């Protein structure tokens, strides 16, 4: 590639000059290519250790003038071809021009300007580059692709110099971090180390410091442990590795979400500088942190942040912190975690003005909102720019200019928040519909507790009522001092009030504010009502599960003993399942949602559920409850840290896995009295998962002595259940609700009651050291373990689901699954347009989740199939794919894949020949085959329509009977694909049922094994294709000549058998002997009467020769005619036989190829020979459909040749092929003249 000219003072150090002219020098790096010796070893080591351009390019071109000692680099190349191309361009375009100049300085100036112009021309279509010089990074990316064989689609994010510890010896080298891989390369004194690890294979990634590995990064996979150290900036490196591993885990967890959020590698331009791609990752991490800290919607993007101070009126303090600005929000967070947080939606901003600066208040900025609040920021570094950005965002706000109902509704909601909490008395008895909702959709317009109060008036509650009134008064004072609504100052006092308990009347409002659900609700007016309307009457698996669980959701509460409450719960859950089909519905969502409905309207409960499932409890409610398992791992880790003496006991009893899921998934609502658990939910909405973990630790700590004395899991569960049932809320004004776990408290000695506020106080006192940042770090580490564990479980489940008669061992099936899955994932890495990537559905059974398309199957087939067919392999792979693709969606599952592989690897000679036989019958032998589309289409539509149905229906080696019947019917009606697609769609609309799969598998087991008599006969064209396949199959075998002779003998015999069989058909209008002799008869084409070798010149003149094909029409009738004329029934003097005899005399002669040509076995010649005749056959409609051969005849003929029998009965070890495939899984190098340098790297 061309390089911006740079000075080189010592041109010949470590370089060898290969070409030179008066103005340019082409040099090769010492040690690269041939020879090298000790110098080459040293140079190679220096190239790897030092950060120089030489470590990338082994060739370079320098510019020089005769009297100057200074050289200028103008180009570099990774291969001789590349550098030679540049050299020739310079000689052809510049040498003559440069000879005109008299001044050497002018020559150098001209060359430099020309090179800069070339580089600018090459980069004119690329995006503008950043401040950093992309040259080094571009070279490093080229080096990475060349060294590790990565394709253009693999993007390098960054690279670092470090040491890899191999044993106890560090190997200094370079660590390349790409979007999908971790790569390391080192070359020290002749010893080369090259590592490639996929991020999806990483099971552990952590930064640690030990005596042996000082300040190192540990990367574990299932097979190895890797240690890297001696980084210049280990923190930056580890953070980047975390982000990339997180991306990979999300890809495994949610393929659809990964594809939607694949902003990182989407730019198609191949070379981006180091700042651009890494900046994407840094921005992604900052966005996620920003949204999590302030509970903002998932599409919010951080624009920037700056340090400043915020004036808090009540405290009379300027609190230092950070201001964050995004397209819809201005947020502030103090340096001290609990001092102050602030969220100002731009939709609420009315005035932004710059106040006068003074020594006490430098660079102040005042922001006023619709709720009559004013916020004063100061100490802003670039106030003018910040004001301009805020102004730009305000102009883009949709509610600023139009005076429609949208902005008015938002303003009224915000301004009237204090008055909105009490419900109007006239609406208490019946549901109402806000104006934003369509008519006819009944909804609960307020919390169900207000519709079903069930408690006495506040005056009659005595001390409890007084306490509740006091709480309400405290909150109203707080609202007066710190504001109410979204723009409220959130301080340490706010948290203290939450810990004291939120009053019933304010609970719904504050949950909406603290969770961020309020922001999404007011920015999406009418969204919930639209979802309800769309989802009404829709049937799915989620709706079936929802209906089943509706009456299990707090059945003891009066609100859900009524159809109003049940209907509201149904609508909210169904609307969310319709919004997020990836999650749909998960058990425990009903319990949480029922509590949300008690304190808010349906719309509010819906948005609270959105905040819960998509932000506050990520991945909790998917089909594998990954988020809950991750937090369970964190809980186990915290137990080891805070309660070490109890940790071992709990692990031995297996209790944590049993308790944590129910505790975390329902936020203690299912295991604790409702009035107590709802206090934990108050704290959860304010502080997040930290509170749940703290309370769980406090519960274990309180029961430590009893748990240590437990002998089994049941006893430990009873201890914890009795404790939780007696956690009470003595301040609750609601009547006590019977708890489902009350049976556990039966006994003579019930445990003492525990006040929920005391439990919360203890949890904060003992375990308050937990920080949100630490929890996120632990989540990352546990997510790696959990997802990889789930992947292992999925692999075992898939392997167990494979029928036992497949023939592969468990280990071989697991290895095949790994290879198959890796091939599927590559479609997401480098080919997101492929259907395999777009159609993965995590809700499907494990067996059907990973699927590959035809091109991916072709790659695997070429590597794993026991039959090497050379250039014929892609064609054979395409036929096998069509045979396995039973539902015609152009994708095959793992089960179908191993079924196809097993057919080639296992069974006796007959079984393997049956597979090969079927590969040359429809649907495997498709009319859409590239080489024979015209001939095959003509044949199938006019001559073989009657055979299509039985051919399709007899493929039970790979097809279950249901698919066979569907395919048979589709062929018969002429619309097979459409019918099958309709059946699949109908099946998709009905709820998937495990019983369906059980019945299907049972039917598959009941299918009787196909006999050879069930196979349809093969016509002439199909037989010739079979012979071509056999010819190519033998081309790389050590006994190639013997096999050629054997197959020629068998082919000649079978052709004569088919010819004899044709005579017994006795169809009028066909005279084989006469047509062989009479070239001028109307129904017969006029091919030459000689063997195939004489056909070749004639074929070259045919304009249709390029379409020579998979099913050759032409020389099939000719071959049978020749045999019929010359050989009669005996066939002793046929050309085929004579040539076979010649071959036996001289194995090294070319006669074997002539035999193959006569039998239509040589691909290149045959394709040329037969298209001419085939083209004439199309026009004359004289395709010989009478000739046919049966499988029994082919089998009997092959059994006469021992060398063929031995070939098919030879055992092939698929394990070796799998290992080879895994070695080359990522080797997609496109460089045709790749020079592997064992010295310089």
Short mmCIF file of C-alpha atoms in Angstrom, two decimals, residues 640-948:
data_model
loop_
_atom_site.label_atom_id
_atom_site.label_comp_id
_atom_site.label_asym_id
_atom_site.label_seq_id
_atom_site.Cartn_x
_atom_site.Cartn_y
_atom_site.Cartn_z
CA UNK A 640 -18.25 -16.46 50.29
CA UNK A 641 -16.98 -12.94 50.95
CA UNK A 642 -19.26 -11.87 53.82
CA UNK A 643 -20.33 -15.21 55.33
CA UNK A 644 -17.42 -17.57 54.63
CA UNK A 645 -18.30 -20.03 57.40
CA UNK A 646 -21.82 -20.44 55.98
CA UNK A 647 -20.86 -20.49 52.33
CA UNK A 648 -19.41 -24.02 52.26
CA UNK A 649 -22.41 -25.41 54.13
CA UNK A 650 -24.87 -23.77 51.75
CA UNK A 651 -22.99 -25.08 48.74
CA UNK A 652 -22.92 -28.57 50.19
CA UNK A 653 -26.66 -28.48 50.80
CA UNK A 654 -27.39 -26.90 47.38
CA UNK A 655 -29.67 -24.35 48.99
CA UNK A 656 -28.59 -21.15 47.26
CA UNK A 657 -29.62 -22.38 43.83
CA UNK A 658 -33.05 -23.28 45.22
CA UNK A 659 -33.79 -20.11 47.14
CA UNK A 660 -32.23 -17.35 45.10
CA UNK A 661 -34.33 -17.75 41.97
CA UNK A 662 -37.61 -17.43 43.86
CA UNK A 663 -36.25 -14.55 45.92
CA UNK A 664 -34.85 -12.58 43.00
CA UNK A 665 -37.43 -13.29 40.29
CA UNK A 666 -40.33 -12.11 42.44
CA UNK A 667 -38.43 -9.60 44.63
CA UNK A 668 -39.45 -11.61 47.73
CA UNK A 669 -43.14 -11.14 46.89
CA UNK A 670 -43.74 -14.90 46.67
CA UNK A 671 -41.83 -15.87 49.83
CA UNK A 672 -42.63 -13.05 52.25
CA UNK A 673 -45.89 -11.53 53.48
CA UNK A 674 -47.11 -9.01 50.93
CA UNK A 675 -47.11 -5.96 53.21
CA UNK A 676 -43.45 -6.70 54.12
CA UNK A 677 -42.18 -7.55 50.64
CA UNK A 678 -43.62 -4.37 49.18
CA UNK A 679 -41.24 -2.36 51.40
CA UNK A 680 -38.32 -4.18 49.76
CA UNK A 681 -39.84 -3.29 46.37
CA UNK A 682 -39.85 0.39 47.49
CA UNK A 683 -36.12 0.25 48.12
CA UNK A 684 -35.51 -1.79 44.96
CA UNK A 685 -37.03 0.86 42.71
CA UNK A 686 -34.77 3.47 44.31
CA UNK A 687 -31.48 1.56 44.68
CA UNK A 688 -31.76 -1.37 42.30
CA UNK A 689 -30.64 -4.98 42.76
CA UNK A 690 -28.21 -3.96 45.50
CA UNK A 691 -31.06 -3.94 48.04
CA UNK A 692 -32.23 -7.42 47.12
CA UNK A 693 -28.71 -8.82 47.54
CA UNK A 694 -28.25 -7.03 50.86
CA UNK A 695 -31.54 -8.35 52.25
CA UNK A 696 -30.74 -11.88 51.07
CA UNK A 697 -27.38 -11.74 52.86
CA UNK A 698 -29.06 -10.37 56.00
CA UNK A 699 -31.56 -13.27 55.97
CA UNK A 700 -28.76 -15.85 55.76
CA UNK A 701 -26.82 -14.05 58.48
CA UNK A 702 -29.84 -14.00 60.79
CA UNK A 703 -30.31 -17.78 60.38
CA UNK A 704 -26.65 -18.78 60.37
CA UNK A 705 -26.66 -20.96 63.48
CA UNK A 706 -29.73 -22.93 62.41
CA UNK A 707 -28.47 -23.35 58.86
CA UNK A 708 -25.11 -24.65 60.04
CA UNK A 709 -26.97 -27.33 61.96
CA UNK A 710 -29.06 -28.48 59.00
CA UNK A 711 -28.41 -31.91 57.57
CA UNK A 712 -30.16 -31.62 54.19
CA UNK A 713 -31.66 -29.15 51.77
CA UNK A 714 -35.25 -29.67 52.93
CA UNK A 715 -34.40 -28.77 56.51
CA UNK A 716 -32.57 -25.63 55.41
CA UNK A 717 -35.48 -24.58 53.21
CA UNK A 718 -37.87 -25.05 56.13
CA UNK A 719 -35.71 -22.86 58.37
CA UNK A 720 -35.61 -20.06 55.82
CA UNK A 721 -39.31 -20.42 54.95
CA UNK A 722 -40.38 -20.15 58.60
CA UNK A 723 -38.18 -17.08 59.03
CA UNK A 724 -39.53 -15.32 55.94
CA UNK A 725 -43.15 -16.03 56.85
CA UNK A 726 -42.63 -14.17 60.11
CA UNK A 727 -41.14 -11.02 58.59
CA UNK A 728 -43.90 -8.54 59.38
CA UNK A 729 -44.68 -4.91 58.66
CA UNK A 730 -46.14 -3.52 61.85
CA UNK A 731 -46.72 -0.12 60.22
CA UNK A 732 -48.92 -1.42 57.40
CA UNK A 733 -52.42 0.00 57.30
CA UNK A 734 -53.68 -2.77 55.00
CA UNK A 735 -55.33 -5.82 56.54
CA UNK A 736 -53.00 -8.83 56.69
CA UNK A 737 -53.28 -11.07 53.63
CA UNK A 738 -52.98 -14.83 54.19
CA UNK A 739 -49.63 -16.03 52.86
CA UNK A 740 -49.22 -19.13 50.76
CA UNK A 741 -46.20 -20.31 52.77
CA UNK A 742 -48.02 -20.14 56.11
CA UNK A 743 -47.99 -23.94 56.34
CA UNK A 744 -44.24 -23.81 56.94
CA UNK A 745 -44.79 -21.94 60.20
CA UNK A 746 -46.89 -24.66 61.76
CA UNK A 747 -45.43 -26.15 64.89
CA UNK A 748 -45.36 -25.82 68.61
CA UNK A 749 -42.58 -23.25 68.64
CA UNK A 750 -43.16 -20.65 65.91
CA UNK A 751 -40.18 -18.34 65.33
CA UNK A 752 -40.23 -14.80 66.63
CA UNK A 753 -41.55 -12.08 64.40
CA UNK A 754 -39.02 -9.91 62.56
CA UNK A 755 -39.88 -6.36 61.61
CA UNK A 756 -39.13 -5.64 57.95
CA UNK A 757 -37.65 -2.23 58.80
CA UNK A 758 -35.29 -3.82 61.29
CA UNK A 759 -34.22 -6.33 58.63
CA UNK A 760 -33.55 -3.50 56.17
CA UNK A 761 -31.60 -1.56 58.78
CA UNK A 762 -29.39 -4.57 59.53
CA UNK A 763 -28.82 -5.20 55.82
CA UNK A 764 -27.60 -1.63 55.32
CA UNK A 765 -25.45 -1.68 58.44
CA UNK A 766 -23.67 -4.96 57.66
CA UNK A 767 -23.59 -5.06 53.88
CA UNK A 768 -23.75 -1.44 52.74
CA UNK A 769 -20.26 -1.68 51.23
CA UNK A 770 -21.85 -3.02 48.05
CA UNK A 771 -21.60 -0.53 45.18
CA UNK A 772 -23.46 -0.51 41.89
CA UNK A 773 -20.16 -0.49 39.95
CA UNK A 774 -18.90 -3.56 41.83
CA UNK A 775 -22.16 -5.39 41.15
CA UNK A 776 -21.87 -4.65 37.42
CA UNK A 777 -18.31 -6.03 37.42
CA UNK A 778 -19.47 -9.18 39.16
CA UNK A 779 -22.38 -9.45 36.76
CA UNK A 780 -19.98 -9.49 33.84
CA UNK A 781 -17.88 -12.24 35.37
CA UNK A 782 -20.91 -14.34 36.29
CA UNK A 783 -22.54 -13.77 32.91
CA UNK A 784 -19.60 -15.47 31.23
CA UNK A 785 -19.98 -18.49 33.51
CA UNK A 786 -23.76 -18.69 33.26
CA UNK A 787 -24.06 -18.34 29.50
CA UNK A 788 -21.24 -20.78 28.83
CA UNK A 789 -22.83 -23.21 31.29
CA UNK A 790 -26.16 -22.84 29.49
CA UNK A 791 -24.41 -23.42 26.16
CA UNK A 792 -22.89 -26.61 27.55
CA UNK A 793 -26.32 -27.69 28.77
CA UNK A 794 -27.79 -26.94 25.35
CA UNK A 795 -25.08 -29.01 23.71
CA UNK A 796 -25.79 -31.97 25.97
CA UNK A 797 -29.53 -31.62 25.37
CA UNK A 798 -29.05 -31.54 21.62
CA UNK A 799 -26.78 -34.58 21.69
CA UNK A 800 -29.28 -36.51 23.83
CA UNK A 801 -32.06 -35.66 21.39
CA UNK A 802 -30.20 -37.23 18.47
CA UNK A 803 -31.55 -40.75 17.80
CA UNK A 804 -29.29 -43.59 18.89
CA UNK A 805 -29.15 -45.14 15.44
CA UNK A 806 -27.19 -42.20 14.03
CA UNK A 807 -23.97 -44.08 14.72
CA UNK A 808 -21.75 -41.31 16.08
CA UNK A 809 -20.45 -41.48 19.64
CA UNK A 810 -21.40 -38.85 22.22
CA UNK A 811 -17.98 -37.24 21.93
CA UNK A 812 -18.20 -37.10 18.14
CA UNK A 813 -21.68 -35.58 18.29
CA UNK A 814 -20.49 -32.93 20.74
CA UNK A 815 -17.55 -32.09 18.49
CA UNK A 816 -19.83 -31.91 15.48
CA UNK A 817 -22.17 -29.61 17.39
CA UNK A 818 -19.30 -27.26 18.23
CA UNK A 819 -18.27 -27.10 14.58
CA UNK A 820 -21.87 -26.65 13.41
CA UNK A 821 -22.53 -23.87 15.93
CA UNK A 822 -19.28 -22.11 15.01
CA UNK A 823 -20.33 -22.15 11.37
CA UNK A 824 -23.68 -20.61 12.30
CA UNK A 825 -21.99 -17.88 14.32
CA UNK A 826 -19.76 -16.91 11.42
CA UNK A 827 -22.90 -15.86 9.57
CA UNK A 828 -23.42 -13.29 12.31
CA UNK A 829 -19.76 -12.23 12.30
CA UNK A 830 -19.21 -11.67 8.61
CA UNK A 831 -22.52 -12.22 6.84
CA UNK A 832 -25.46 -10.75 8.72
CA UNK A 833 -27.50 -10.85 5.52
CA UNK A 834 -27.50 -14.63 5.56
CA UNK A 835 -30.79 -16.26 6.51
CA UNK A 836 -29.12 -18.39 9.19
CA UNK A 837 -28.24 -15.31 11.20
CA UNK A 838 -31.54 -13.56 10.65
CA UNK A 839 -33.74 -16.52 11.53
CA UNK A 840 -32.33 -17.79 14.80
CA UNK A 841 -35.10 -17.96 17.36
CA UNK A 842 -33.95 -18.52 20.98
CA UNK A 843 -37.48 -19.61 21.91
CA UNK A 844 -37.20 -22.71 19.72
CA UNK A 845 -36.02 -26.02 21.16
CA UNK A 846 -32.24 -26.28 21.44
CA UNK A 847 -32.20 -28.73 18.54
CA UNK A 848 -33.57 -26.14 16.14
CA UNK A 849 -31.91 -22.92 17.30
CA UNK A 850 -28.71 -23.09 15.27
CA UNK A 851 -29.18 -23.55 11.54
CA UNK A 852 -26.92 -23.12 8.54
CA UNK A 853 -27.56 -22.30 4.92
CA UNK A 854 -26.37 -24.02 1.76
CA UNK A 855 -23.06 -22.18 1.44
CA UNK A 856 -22.12 -22.90 5.05
CA UNK A 857 -23.11 -26.55 4.64
CA UNK A 858 -20.98 -26.73 1.54
CA UNK A 859 -17.93 -25.57 3.52
CA UNK A 860 -18.55 -28.15 6.24
CA UNK A 861 -19.28 -30.88 3.71
CA UNK A 862 -15.98 -30.23 1.94
CA UNK A 863 -14.09 -30.58 5.22
CA UNK A 864 -15.98 -33.40 6.91
CA UNK A 865 -17.38 -35.65 4.21
CA UNK A 866 -15.55 -39.00 3.81
CA UNK A 867 -15.96 -38.84 0.03
CA UNK A 868 -13.54 -36.35 -1.49
CA UNK A 869 -14.86 -35.41 -4.91
CA UNK A 870 -12.48 -32.63 -5.91
CA UNK A 871 -14.16 -29.97 -8.04
CA UNK A 872 -17.37 -32.02 -7.95
CA UNK A 873 -17.68 -31.56 -4.16
CA UNK A 874 -19.77 -28.33 -4.21
CA UNK A 875 -22.29 -29.95 -6.53
CA UNK A 876 -22.55 -33.03 -4.34
CA UNK A 877 -22.87 -30.83 -1.23
CA UNK A 878 -25.72 -28.93 -2.87
CA UNK A 879 -27.56 -32.17 -3.54
CA UNK A 880 -27.06 -33.39 -0.01
CA UNK A 881 -28.33 -30.06 1.32
CA UNK A 882 -31.51 -30.28 -0.77
CA UNK A 883 -32.03 -33.83 0.43
CA UNK A 884 -31.69 -32.80 4.08
CA UNK A 885 -33.70 -29.56 3.83
CA UNK A 886 -37.00 -31.26 4.44
CA UNK A 887 -39.11 -28.13 5.04
CA UNK A 888 -37.57 -26.26 2.08
CA UNK A 889 -36.65 -23.13 4.06
CA UNK A 890 -33.05 -23.18 2.75
CA UNK A 891 -31.76 -23.94 6.25
CA UNK A 892 -30.90 -27.20 7.98
CA UNK A 893 -30.74 -27.99 11.68
CA UNK A 894 -28.06 -29.88 13.53
CA UNK A 895 -30.14 -33.05 13.57
CA UNK A 896 -30.51 -32.97 9.81
CA UNK A 897 -26.81 -32.26 9.46
CA UNK A 898 -25.66 -35.26 11.52
CA UNK A 899 -28.22 -37.44 9.77
CA UNK A 900 -26.56 -36.63 6.47
CA UNK A 901 -23.07 -37.14 7.87
CA UNK A 902 -24.08 -40.45 9.44
CA UNK A 903 -25.40 -41.74 6.15
CA UNK A 904 -21.94 -41.37 4.64
CA UNK A 905 -19.93 -42.62 7.63
CA UNK A 906 -21.93 -45.48 9.10
CA UNK A 907 -23.67 -48.58 7.89
CA UNK A 908 -22.59 -51.22 5.43
CA UNK A 909 -21.98 -51.01 1.70
CA UNK A 910 -25.71 -51.11 0.96
CA UNK A 911 -26.51 -48.21 3.28
CA UNK A 912 -23.78 -45.99 1.87
CA UNK A 913 -24.77 -46.80 -1.70
CA UNK A 914 -28.39 -45.94 -0.86
CA UNK A 915 -27.29 -42.49 0.27
CA UNK A 916 -25.25 -42.02 -2.88
CA UNK A 917 -28.15 -43.33 -4.98
CA UNK A 918 -30.59 -40.85 -3.44
CA UNK A 919 -28.21 -37.96 -4.07
CA UNK A 920 -28.85 -38.54 -7.76
CA UNK A 921 -32.65 -38.58 -7.56
CA UNK A 922 -35.03 -35.66 -7.00
CA UNK A 923 -35.24 -33.63 -4.84
CA UNK A 924 -31.45 -33.87 -4.40
CA UNK A 925 -30.91 -33.74 -8.15
CA UNK A 926 -32.62 -30.41 -8.55
CA UNK A 927 -33.84 -28.85 -11.75
CA UNK A 928 -32.27 -25.64 -10.52
CA UNK A 929 -28.74 -27.05 -10.60
CA UNK A 930 -26.45 -24.46 -12.09
CA UNK A 931 -24.86 -26.52 -14.81
CA UNK A 932 -27.97 -28.18 -16.16
CA UNK A 933 -30.92 -25.93 -15.52
CA UNK A 934 -32.32 -26.01 -19.05
CA UNK A 935 -31.99 -29.73 -19.64
CA UNK A 936 -33.24 -30.72 -16.21
CA UNK A 937 -36.21 -28.36 -16.33
CA UNK A 938 -37.25 -29.77 -19.69
CA UNK A 939 -36.87 -33.28 -18.44
CA UNK A 940 -38.77 -32.85 -15.18
CA UNK A 941 -41.67 -30.92 -16.71
CA UNK A 942 -42.26 -33.11 -19.74
CA UNK A 943 -40.86 -36.54 -19.09
CA UNK A 944 -40.56 -37.22 -15.39
CA UNK A 945 -43.61 -35.67 -13.86
CA UNK A 946 -45.00 -39.08 -13.13
CA UNK A 947 -41.82 -40.06 -11.29
CA UNK A 948 -41.55 -37.01 -9.08
#
